[in-house]
Coordinates of C-alpha atoms and ligand atoms in Angstrom, one line a residue:
M1 CA 15.2 19.5 40.9
K2 CA 15.5 20.6 37.4
V3 CA 18.7 22.8 36.5
S4 CA 18.2 24.8 33.3
R5 CA 21.0 24.2 30.9
S6 CA 22.1 27.7 30.5
L7 CA 22.5 27.4 33.6
T8 CA 25.0 24.7 34.0
T9 CA 26.8 25.9 30.8
F10 CA 27.6 29.0 32.8
L11 CA 28.6 28.1 35.9
S12 CA 31.0 25.4 37.3
A13 CA 29.4 22.1 38.4
A14 CA 30.4 22.3 41.9
T15 CA 29.3 25.8 42.0
V16 CA 26.0 24.9 40.5
A17 CA 25.8 21.8 43.0
S18 CA 26.8 24.2 46.2
F19 CA 24.0 26.9 44.6
L20 CA 21.3 24.0 44.2
T21 CA 21.7 22.9 48.1
V22 CA 20.9 26.6 49.4
A23 CA 18.0 26.6 46.5
V24 CA 16.3 23.8 48.1
T25 CA 15.9 25.4 51.2
A26 CA 15.1 28.8 49.6
A27 CA 12.2 27.0 47.9
N28 CA 10.9 26.0 50.9
A29 CA 11.1 29.3 52.4
G30 CA 9.4 32.5 51.9
P31 CA 10.8 35.3 49.7
P32 CA 13.9 37.0 51.3
P33 CA 13.3 40.4 53.5
L34 CA 12.7 43.6 51.5
T35 CA 11.9 47.0 53.0
K36 CA 9.6 49.3 51.5
E37 CA 12.5 51.8 50.6
E38 CA 14.5 48.8 49.3
M39 CA 11.2 47.6 47.2
K40 CA 10.8 51.3 45.8
K41 CA 14.6 51.3 44.4
A42 CA 14.5 47.7 43.2
S43 CA 11.1 48.6 41.2
Q44 CA 13.1 51.5 39.8
I45 CA 16.2 49.4 38.8
F46 CA 13.9 46.7 37.5
F47 CA 12.2 48.9 35.3
D48 CA 14.9 51.0 34.0
R49 CA 17.2 47.7 33.4
C50 CA 15.2 44.6 32.9
A51 CA 11.3 45.5 32.3
G52 CA 12.1 45.7 28.5
C53 CA 12.9 42.1 27.8
H54 CA 11.3 40.1 30.8
G55 CA 8.2 42.6 31.1
M56 CA 6.5 44.7 34.0
L57 CA 4.6 42.0 35.3
R58 CA 7.7 39.6 34.7
K59 CA 5.7 37.1 32.2
G60 CA 8.6 36.9 29.9
A61 CA 9.3 38.1 26.4
T62 CA 12.2 38.4 24.9
G63 CA 13.9 37.2 28.4
P64 CA 12.3 34.5 30.3
A65 CA 9.2 34.7 33.0
L66 CA 10.7 36.2 36.6
T67 CA 7.7 35.8 38.6
P68 CA 8.5 34.4 42.0
E69 CA 6.5 31.4 41.0
A70 CA 9.0 30.7 37.9
L71 CA 11.6 31.0 39.7
K72 CA 10.8 28.5 42.4
K73 CA 10.0 25.8 39.9
K74 CA 13.3 26.4 38.7
G75 CA 15.0 26.3 42.1
Y76 CA 16.6 29.9 41.7
N77 CA 17.6 31.6 44.9
T78 CA 19.6 35.1 45.6
E79 CA 22.5 33.5 44.9
V80 CA 21.9 32.2 41.4
L81 CA 20.0 35.3 40.4
E82 CA 23.1 37.2 41.7
A83 CA 25.3 35.2 39.3
F84 CA 23.0 35.6 36.7
I85 CA 22.4 39.2 36.9
Y86 CA 26.3 39.8 37.0
N87 CA 27.6 37.6 34.4
G88 CA 24.9 37.8 32.1
T89 CA 23.9 34.6 29.6
P90 CA 24.7 33.6 26.2
G91 CA 21.3 33.9 25.1
G92 CA 21.9 37.7 24.9
M93 CA 21.3 38.8 28.5
P94 CA 23.7 41.7 29.4
D95 CA 26.6 41.2 32.1
W96 CA 25.2 44.1 34.0
G97 CA 27.7 43.2 36.8
K98 CA 30.7 42.6 34.9
Q99 CA 29.9 45.9 32.7
G100 CA 29.7 48.0 35.9
V101 CA 26.3 49.2 35.3
L102 CA 24.9 47.5 38.6
S103 CA 26.7 47.6 42.0
K104 CA 27.1 44.5 44.0
S105 CA 24.5 45.4 46.5
E106 CA 22.3 46.4 43.5
I107 CA 22.5 43.2 42.2
N108 CA 21.7 41.8 45.8
L109 CA 18.8 43.6 46.0
L110 CA 17.2 42.9 42.4
A111 CA 18.1 39.4 43.1
R112 CA 15.6 39.5 46.5
F113 CA 13.1 41.8 44.7
L114 CA 12.4 38.9 41.8
Q115 CA 11.3 36.5 44.4
H116 CA 8.7 39.1 45.4
E117 CA 5.1 39.4 43.5
P118 CA 6.0 42.3 41.3
P119 CA 4.2 45.6 42.3
S120 CA 1.3 46.6 40.0
P121 CA 2.3 49.3 37.9
P122 CA 0.3 52.5 37.5
E123 CA -2.5 53.0 34.7
M124 CA -2.5 56.4 32.9
S125 CA -5.5 58.8 31.5
L126 CA -5.9 61.0 28.9
A127 CA -6.1 63.7 31.8
D128 CA -2.7 62.4 33.0
M129 CA -1.2 62.7 29.3
K130 CA -2.7 66.3 29.4
R131 CA -0.9 67.3 32.1
S132 CA 2.5 66.4 31.0
W133 CA 1.6 68.2 27.4
K134 CA 3.4 71.1 26.6
V135 CA 3.5 73.0 23.6
F136 CA 6.6 75.4 23.2
I137 CA 5.8 77.1 20.2
P138 CA 2.3 76.7 18.8
P139 CA 1.8 75.7 15.0
E140 CA 0.7 79.7 13.9
K141 CA 3.8 80.7 15.6
R142 CA 6.0 78.5 13.4
P143 CA 8.0 79.7 10.4
K144 CA 6.2 78.8 6.8
R145 CA 9.6 78.2 5.5
P146 CA 13.3 77.1 6.8
Q147 CA 15.0 79.9 8.7
H148 CA 18.4 79.0 8.0
N149 CA 19.9 77.9 5.0
L150 CA 21.3 74.3 6.1
N151 CA 20.2 71.3 3.7
W152 CA 17.8 70.0 6.5
K153 CA 17.0 67.0 4.5
N154 CA 20.5 65.7 5.0
F155 CA 20.4 66.4 8.9
F156 CA 21.0 63.3 11.3
G157 CA 19.1 63.2 14.5
V158 CA 21.6 61.7 17.1
I159 CA 20.4 59.6 20.1
L160 CA 22.5 60.7 22.9
R161 CA 21.0 58.0 25.1
D162 CA 22.4 58.1 28.6
V163 CA 22.4 61.8 28.9
G164 CA 18.6 62.0 27.7
K165 CA 19.4 64.3 24.6
V166 CA 19.1 64.1 20.8
A167 CA 21.9 66.0 18.7
I168 CA 21.1 67.5 15.2
V169 CA 24.2 67.2 13.4
D170 CA 24.2 68.5 9.5
G171 CA 25.0 65.9 7.2
D172 CA 26.6 68.2 4.7
T173 CA 29.2 70.2 7.0
K174 CA 28.9 67.6 10.2
K175 CA 28.8 70.6 12.4
L176 CA 26.5 70.2 15.1
V177 CA 23.2 72.5 14.7
N178 CA 21.8 72.1 18.5
I179 CA 21.1 69.7 21.2
V180 CA 17.7 69.0 22.3
D181 CA 16.5 67.9 25.2
T182 CA 14.7 65.1 25.1
G183 CA 14.6 63.1 28.4
F184 CA 15.2 59.9 29.8
A185 CA 16.9 57.2 27.2
V186 CA 15.5 57.9 23.8
H187 CA 15.0 54.9 21.7
I188 CA 14.3 55.7 18.5
L189 CA 13.6 58.9 16.4
R190 CA 11.1 59.3 13.3
S191 CA 10.6 61.8 10.7
S192 CA 7.3 63.1 9.6
A193 CA 6.2 62.6 5.8
S194 CA 7.6 66.2 4.8
G195 CA 10.9 65.6 6.9
R196 CA 10.3 68.8 8.5
Y197 CA 9.4 67.3 12.0
M198 CA 11.6 64.9 13.8
Y199 CA 10.0 62.7 16.4
S200 CA 11.8 61.1 19.5
I201 CA 10.4 58.4 21.8
G202 CA 11.9 57.9 25.4
R203 CA 11.8 54.7 27.6
D204 CA 10.1 56.8 30.2
G205 CA 7.2 57.2 27.3
K206 CA 8.0 61.1 26.8
A207 CA 7.8 62.1 23.0
T208 CA 9.2 64.9 21.8
V209 CA 8.6 67.0 18.4
I210 CA 11.5 69.0 17.0
D211 CA 11.0 71.3 14.0
L212 CA 14.1 71.7 11.6
W213 CA 12.7 74.5 10.5
L214 CA 13.4 76.8 13.1
K215 CA 16.7 79.1 13.0
K216 CA 17.9 77.0 15.5
P217 CA 16.0 73.5 15.4
D218 CA 14.4 72.6 18.7
K219 CA 11.6 71.1 20.4
V220 CA 8.3 72.6 19.9
A221 CA 6.2 70.2 21.7
E222 CA 6.1 67.0 24.1
V223 CA 3.8 64.7 25.8
K224 CA 4.2 61.7 28.1
T225 CA 1.7 59.4 27.1
C226 CA 3.1 56.0 29.0
Y227 CA 5.7 55.3 31.5
D228 CA 7.7 52.8 29.1
A229 CA 7.6 52.9 25.5
R230 CA 9.9 52.1 22.3
S231 CA 8.4 53.2 19.3
I232 CA 6.6 56.2 17.3
D233 CA 5.7 56.9 14.0
T234 CA 3.5 59.2 12.0
S235 CA 0.7 59.5 9.4
K236 CA 2.6 59.4 6.0
Y237 CA -0.3 58.9 3.6
H238 CA -1.4 61.2 1.1
G239 CA -3.1 64.4 2.7
Y240 CA -2.2 63.1 6.2
E241 CA 1.1 64.1 5.9
D242 CA 2.5 65.4 9.3
K243 CA -1.3 65.2 10.9
Y244 CA -0.6 62.7 13.6
A245 CA 1.6 60.5 15.1
V246 CA 1.1 57.1 17.0
I247 CA 3.1 56.4 20.0
G248 CA 3.7 52.8 21.2
C249 CA 3.7 52.0 24.6
Y250 CA 5.2 48.9 26.8
W251 CA 3.0 50.3 30.0
P252 CA 0.5 50.6 30.1
P253 CA 0.5 48.5 27.0
S254 CA -1.5 50.7 24.7
F255 CA -0.8 53.0 21.4
V256 CA -1.7 56.8 21.6
V257 CA -2.7 58.5 18.8
V258 CA -1.5 62.4 19.1
D259 CA -1.8 65.7 16.9
G260 CA 1.2 65.1 14.7
E261 CA 2.3 69.5 15.3
T262 CA 1.2 69.7 18.8
L263 CA 1.5 66.1 20.3
E264 CA -2.0 66.7 21.9
P265 CA -3.2 63.3 23.2
K266 CA -6.6 62.3 20.9
K267 CA -6.9 58.6 21.5
I268 CA -5.9 55.9 23.6
V269 CA -6.3 52.5 22.5
S270 CA -5.4 49.4 25.0
T271 CA -3.3 46.4 23.3
S272 CA -3.9 43.7 26.1
S273 CA -5.5 41.1 24.2
Y274 CA -5.1 37.4 23.6
Y275 CA -2.4 35.3 22.9
Y276 CA -2.8 34.4 19.1
D277 CA -2.3 30.9 19.6
T278 CA -3.6 30.0 23.0
Q279 CA -6.3 32.2 23.2
E280 CA -5.4 33.0 27.0
F281 CA -5.7 36.7 28.3
V282 CA -2.3 38.7 28.2
R283 CA -2.6 41.8 30.1
E284 CA 0.8 43.0 28.9
A285 CA 0.8 43.1 25.6
R286 CA 3.0 45.7 24.2
V287 CA 3.5 47.6 21.3
A288 CA 6.9 46.7 19.8
S289 CA 7.8 48.3 16.0
I290 CA 5.3 50.7 14.1
V291 CA 5.9 51.5 10.5
S292 CA 3.4 53.9 8.5
S293 CA 1.9 53.0 5.0
H294 CA 2.8 55.3 2.2
Y295 CA -0.1 53.8 0.4
D296 CA -3.2 53.9 2.7
P297 CA -4.0 55.7 5.8
I298 CA -2.6 52.8 8.2
W299 CA -0.3 52.0 10.7
V300 CA 1.3 48.6 11.2
L301 CA 1.7 48.2 14.7
N302 CA 3.0 45.0 16.4
I303 CA 1.8 43.7 19.5
K304 CA 5.0 41.4 20.9
E305 CA 3.1 39.4 23.6
A306 CA 0.0 38.3 21.6
G307 CA 2.1 37.7 18.4
Q308 CA -0.8 40.0 16.6
V309 CA -0.1 42.6 13.9
W310 CA -2.7 45.3 13.7
L311 CA -3.2 47.4 11.2
V312 CA -4.9 50.6 12.5
D313 CA -6.7 52.8 10.1
Y314 CA -6.4 56.7 11.3
S315 CA -8.7 58.2 8.6
K316 CA -11.5 58.8 10.8
V317 CA -9.3 59.3 14.4
D318 CA -11.0 62.7 14.5
K319 CA -14.4 61.0 14.6
G320 CA -13.6 59.0 17.7
T321 CA -13.0 55.9 15.3
V322 CA -10.0 53.7 14.8
K323 CA -10.5 50.4 12.5
I324 CA -8.1 47.6 13.5
D325 CA -7.2 44.8 11.3
M326 CA -5.7 42.1 13.8
I327 CA -3.8 39.5 11.8
D328 CA -2.6 36.4 13.9
A329 CA 1.2 36.1 13.2
E330 CA 3.7 34.7 15.9
R331 CA 4.5 35.7 19.3
Y332 CA 7.2 38.1 20.9
L333 CA 7.0 40.6 17.7
H334 CA 10.0 42.9 17.8
D335 CA 11.4 45.2 15.1
G336 CA 11.1 45.1 11.4
G337 CA 11.1 47.1 8.3
W338 CA 9.1 47.5 4.7
D339 CA 10.3 45.4 1.7
L340 CA 11.6 47.3 -1.4
S341 CA 8.2 47.7 -3.0
K342 CA 6.8 49.0 0.7
R343 CA 3.8 46.9 0.0
Y344 CA 5.1 43.8 2.5
F345 CA 6.1 44.8 6.2
L346 CA 8.5 42.0 7.6
V347 CA 9.2 41.7 11.2
A348 CA 10.8 39.3 13.7
A349 CA 9.2 37.1 15.9
N350 CA 12.5 36.8 17.9
M351 CA 12.1 34.1 20.3
R352 CA 10.4 31.9 17.7
N353 CA 13.1 32.3 15.2
T354 CA 10.7 33.6 12.4
I355 CA 10.2 36.5 10.3
V356 CA 6.5 37.5 9.9
V357 CA 5.4 38.8 6.6
I358 CA 2.4 41.3 6.2
D359 CA 0.8 42.0 3.3
T360 CA -0.9 45.6 3.8
K361 CA -2.5 46.0 0.6
D362 CA -4.7 42.6 1.1
K363 CA -4.1 43.1 4.5
E364 CA -3.4 39.4 5.7
L365 CA -0.6 37.3 7.0
E366 CA 1.4 36.4 3.5
A367 CA 4.5 34.3 5.1
L368 CA 6.2 32.9 8.2
I369 CA 9.7 32.3 7.3
K370 CA 12.1 29.9 9.9
V371 CA 15.5 31.7 10.0
G372 CA 18.2 31.8 12.5
T373 CA 18.4 32.2 16.5
K374 CA 17.0 35.1 17.6
P375 CA 16.9 37.6 14.3
H376 CA 16.8 41.2 15.0
P377 CA 16.8 43.0 11.8
G378 CA 16.6 46.7 13.1
R379 CA 14.4 47.9 9.6
G380 CA 16.5 45.2 7.7
A381 CA 18.4 46.0 4.7
N382 CA 17.0 45.9 1.0
I383 CA 18.8 44.8 -1.9
D384 CA 17.4 44.4 -5.8
H385 CA 19.4 41.7 -6.5
P386 CA 20.6 40.5 -10.0
K387 CA 19.9 36.9 -9.6
Y388 CA 17.0 37.0 -6.7
G389 CA 15.5 40.3 -7.3
P390 CA 14.3 42.2 -4.5
I391 CA 15.3 40.7 -1.2
W392 CA 15.3 41.8 2.2
C393 CA 18.0 41.0 5.1
T394 CA 18.1 40.4 8.7
G395 CA 21.1 39.3 11.5
H396 CA 20.7 37.6 14.2
I397 CA 21.8 38.4 18.5
G398 CA 22.2 34.5 18.4
E399 CA 24.3 33.5 15.8
K400 CA 27.0 35.0 13.2
R401 CA 24.5 34.4 9.8
V402 CA 22.6 36.7 8.4
A403 CA 19.8 35.7 6.2
C404 CA 18.2 37.3 3.0
I405 CA 14.6 36.5 1.9
G406 CA 13.5 36.9 -1.3
T407 CA 10.3 39.6 -1.5
D408 CA 9.2 39.5 -5.2
P409 CA 6.3 36.8 -5.2
E410 CA 5.1 38.5 -8.6
G411 CA 8.5 39.0 -10.6
H412 CA 10.3 36.4 -8.9
P413 CA 7.8 33.7 -7.4
E414 CA 10.9 31.0 -7.3
Y415 CA 12.1 32.8 -4.5
A416 CA 9.5 34.6 -2.7
W417 CA 9.5 34.1 1.1
K418 CA 12.3 31.5 1.4
V419 CA 15.8 32.4 2.4
V420 CA 17.5 32.2 -0.5
K421 CA 20.9 33.7 0.9
W422 CA 22.8 32.6 4.2
F423 CA 26.2 34.2 4.7
N424 CA 28.1 34.5 7.9
L425 CA 29.5 37.5 10.1
P426 CA 33.4 36.6 10.8
G427 CA 34.6 35.2 14.2
E428 CA 32.3 33.5 16.6
G429 CA 29.0 34.0 18.1
G430 CA 26.0 36.5 17.5
G431 CA 25.6 39.7 18.8
N432 CA 24.4 41.3 15.8
L433 CA 21.7 44.3 16.4
F434 CA 21.6 46.2 13.2
I435 CA 22.1 45.8 9.4
K436 CA 21.7 48.3 6.7
T437 CA 22.4 49.2 3.2
H438 CA 21.3 52.3 0.9
P439 CA 20.5 51.9 -2.8
N440 CA 23.3 54.3 -3.9
S441 CA 25.5 51.8 -2.1
K442 CA 27.5 48.7 -3.1
Y443 CA 27.8 47.4 0.2
L444 CA 25.7 46.1 3.2
L445 CA 26.8 46.9 7.0
A446 CA 26.3 45.0 9.9
D447 CA 27.5 45.5 13.7
R448 CA 27.9 43.5 16.4
P449 CA 27.4 45.6 19.7
L450 CA 26.4 42.2 21.7
N451 CA 29.2 40.0 21.1
P452 CA 31.3 39.2 24.2
D453 CA 34.5 39.3 22.0
P454 CA 36.0 42.7 22.7
E455 CA 37.4 43.1 18.7
L456 CA 34.1 42.1 17.1
K457 CA 32.0 44.1 19.3
R458 CA 34.2 47.5 18.0
S459 CA 33.8 46.2 14.6
I460 CA 31.2 47.1 11.5
F461 CA 31.6 44.2 8.6
V462 CA 31.3 45.4 5.1
F463 CA 29.7 43.1 2.7
D464 CA 29.2 43.4 -0.9
K465 CA 25.7 43.4 -1.9
V466 CA 25.7 41.4 -4.9
T467 CA 28.1 38.6 -4.2
F468 CA 27.6 38.6 -0.2
K469 CA 31.4 38.2 0.3
L470 CA 33.2 40.2 3.3
V471 CA 35.0 43.2 1.8
K472 CA 36.3 45.1 5.0
T473 CA 36.1 45.0 8.6
L474 CA 36.4 48.5 10.0
K475 CA 37.5 48.8 13.5
I476 CA 37.1 51.7 15.8
P477 CA 40.5 53.5 16.3
S478 CA 42.0 51.9 19.2
K479 CA 42.1 55.2 21.4
Y480 CA 38.6 55.1 22.0
K481 CA 38.7 52.3 24.8
N482 CA 35.3 50.1 26.3
V483 CA 33.2 51.0 23.4
R484 CA 31.1 49.1 21.0
A485 CA 30.2 50.2 17.3
V486 CA 26.5 50.5 17.1
H487 CA 23.8 51.2 14.2
E488 CA 24.9 52.3 10.9
E489 CA 23.2 55.2 8.9
F490 CA 23.9 56.4 5.1
N491 CA 23.4 59.9 4.3
E492 CA 21.0 61.2 1.8
D493 CA 22.7 60.2 -1.4
G494 CA 24.3 57.1 0.2
S495 CA 27.9 58.8 -0.4
E496 CA 28.7 58.1 3.4
F497 CA 27.8 56.2 6.4
W498 CA 27.9 56.9 9.9
I499 CA 28.6 54.8 13.0
S500 CA 28.2 55.4 16.8
V501 CA 30.7 54.8 19.1
W502 CA 29.0 53.8 22.1
G503 CA 30.7 54.2 25.4
K504 CA 29.5 55.0 28.9
K505 CA 28.0 58.7 29.8
D506 CA 31.1 59.3 31.8
Y507 CA 33.4 59.9 28.9
P508 CA 32.8 61.3 25.1
T509 CA 33.3 59.2 22.5
A510 CA 32.8 59.9 18.7
I511 CA 30.7 59.6 15.5
L512 CA 32.6 58.3 12.9
V513 CA 31.9 59.0 9.0
Y514 CA 33.2 56.7 6.6
D515 CA 33.4 57.3 2.4
A516 CA 30.7 54.8 1.2
K517 CA 33.0 54.0 -1.7
T518 CA 36.7 53.8 -0.3
L519 CA 35.3 52.6 3.0
K520 CA 38.1 55.0 4.7
L521 CA 37.3 56.9 7.7
K522 CA 36.5 60.6 6.6
K523 CA 35.7 62.6 9.8
E524 CA 35.5 62.1 13.6
I525 CA 32.6 64.0 14.9
T526 CA 33.8 64.7 18.6
G527 CA 33.0 67.1 21.1
D528 CA 32.3 67.1 24.9
W529 CA 28.9 66.5 23.7
V530 CA 29.2 63.4 22.0
R531 CA 28.1 60.7 24.7
T532 CA 26.5 57.5 24.7
P533 CA 25.6 58.1 20.8
T534 CA 23.3 55.1 19.8
G535 CA 20.6 55.2 17.1
K536 CA 21.3 57.9 14.2
F537 CA 18.7 58.6 11.7
N538 CA 19.0 60.9 8.4
V539 CA 15.9 62.8 7.6
T540 CA 15.4 61.6 4.0
N541 CA 16.1 58.1 4.7
T542 CA 13.6 57.8 7.8
M543 CA 11.1 60.1 5.8
K544 CA 10.9 58.0 2.9
D545 CA 11.8 54.9 4.8
I546 CA 14.8 53.8 3.1
Y547 CA 17.2 50.8 4.3
Ligands
DHE1 FE1 15.7 48.7 20.8 C1 14.4 49.5 17.7 C2 12.8 47.5 21.6 C3 17.4 47.2 23.7 C4 18.8 50.5 20.3 N1 14.0 48.7 20.0 C5 13.8 49.0 18.7 C6 12.5 48.6 18.2 C7 11.9 48.2 19.5 C8 12.9 48.2 20.5 C9 10.4 47.3 19.8 C10 11.5 48.8 17.1 C11 10.9 50.2 17.2 C12 10.2 50.4 15.6 O1 10.8 50.5 14.8 O2 8.9 51.3 15.9 N2 15.0 47.7 22.3 C13 13.8 47.3 22.5 C14 13.7 46.6 23.8 O3 12.8 46.1 24.3 C15 15.0 46.4 24.3 C16 15.4 44.6 24.0 C17 15.3 46.0 26.0 C18 15.1 47.5 26.3 O4 14.7 47.5 27.4 O5 14.6 48.8 25.7 C19 16.2 47.1 23.3 N3 17.5 49.0 21.9 C20 17.9 48.4 23.0 C21 19.3 48.6 23.2 O6 20.0 48.0 24.1 C22 20.0 49.6 22.1 C23 20.6 49.3 21.0 C24 20.5 51.1 22.8 C25 19.5 51.4 23.7 O7 18.7 52.5 23.1 O8 18.9 50.9 24.5 C26 18.6 49.6 21.1 N4 16.2 50.0 19.5 C27 17.5 50.7 19.4 C28 17.1 51.2 18.0 C29 16.7 51.3 17.2 C30 15.6 50.1 18.5 C31 18.6 52.3 17.6 C32 16.3 51.6 16.1 C33 16.6 51.2 15.0 C34 16.5 51.5 13.6 O9 17.3 52.0 12.7 O10 15.1 51.9 13.1

């Protein structure tokens, strides 16, 4: 029987041997019993915690395949699976048991559930979407100009993930403007081309649009277009500003075009496709990141499992037509962002250790660049470097190196589409999720929330943008216990940056505001409402794609 390397590195040899004896017996028997009630409960836990990486149909993506057949082949029985779920893996799987997120009985339930065929997840029609669609304030009743004197272009939307809310915080005064009820585990926020509207998308597929011009900025419409989603963006091309939004769904695998102001669903397009390389059918080909071109009426959609980038022309969507250029790229596309010129889009094919470059002008694949283990750029960090010219950088979940890639084939052809600079985060291991900079800042910032070391995961590393030398390590003040530092975001003029203190929903934490020149902690935004802050999005930087 074959034992995977990650299992042996994780558990002692004796433990593995005893597991394997049981595993052989289990491999020959049917799946362990599960009542109807247990099946329902386990499906929900799997959906909430596991489907993002392993897929609803468990065919694998960022995480390995977990079909009963795949598990049987590896000889994994209930106890082995329990050990994985409890301890996590060095490859980036969270330690759900150790963290206290899942109890022992939930872990046992999940381990038994995995040995059964996955239940078929439901489909969703336009009529289903329309039933969930609510317009709280119709466009004609919305103000024609801002109804407050606040500098709304410097507002931050802060995701309060586990309490299902988004906080709007004034970037000038750091005062809370409002807390908007958005629903389960919001994943990202994006701004419309004008900046007036802020959109959120939850893991439950619920999209919300917030009007920042209201006297008290609040949601004006919501709709649920899928059961599972991670991305949303808006039409940013001239003449289409604030007109449409597009939601990228994990399940059902699809994208949905909605009206930008009311969120009325207009068009559903299935993204089930064929793996770009083997040309086998993949039902669960999910939409990962989306960006909106400023130069054409197109959205760039990354079809994760298929390994294709779709350029979706939305100019005729009102006539029922969406034109799509499908570009073969690399498998398991995840997150990415524009280069400095916003002609090229760079996206991580994270399980292939590759950055894919798409030329959105010529609508073709520009380059595939090998980087380190499991690149995770967020939207990446753009630097206009004195030697290399414009470069775009990514960190990695699987290692401590940061890779910077030349992005200017015309001005700096010798550096284009090559890793021109590697530099290291201090300490061992990876765990970096987001890096960020701003044109007015001298620094590049990196977090490390997935690193197992308790000190590294509460640190933000500040690097000089020209020399790439570590300038300072910022640590979350020790009064905040059991927390991780996650996601950096600059304010409008780049004079400060904000960091989330990510804890659990049972206790409030903080959003830390640092002076971007002196690197001193300037303000702790606190309050009982500050629970599980994750992503933060400054209106100007998000609407103009500055990172
Ligand atoms: Fe994310 C971006 C998917 C886990 C916080 N995340 C993204 C994007 C995708 C994605 C596809 C790109 C959206 C875009 O740009 O259009 N994320 C997934 C997953 O599938 C995964 C691995 C597991 C899951 O089940 O969700 C996952 N993500 C996480 C987290 O655990 C994080 C840290 C906290 C959370 O919300 O669960 C997290 N992801 C974020 C944030 C962004 C993001 C803050 C936006 C970064 C930005 O600056 O644009």
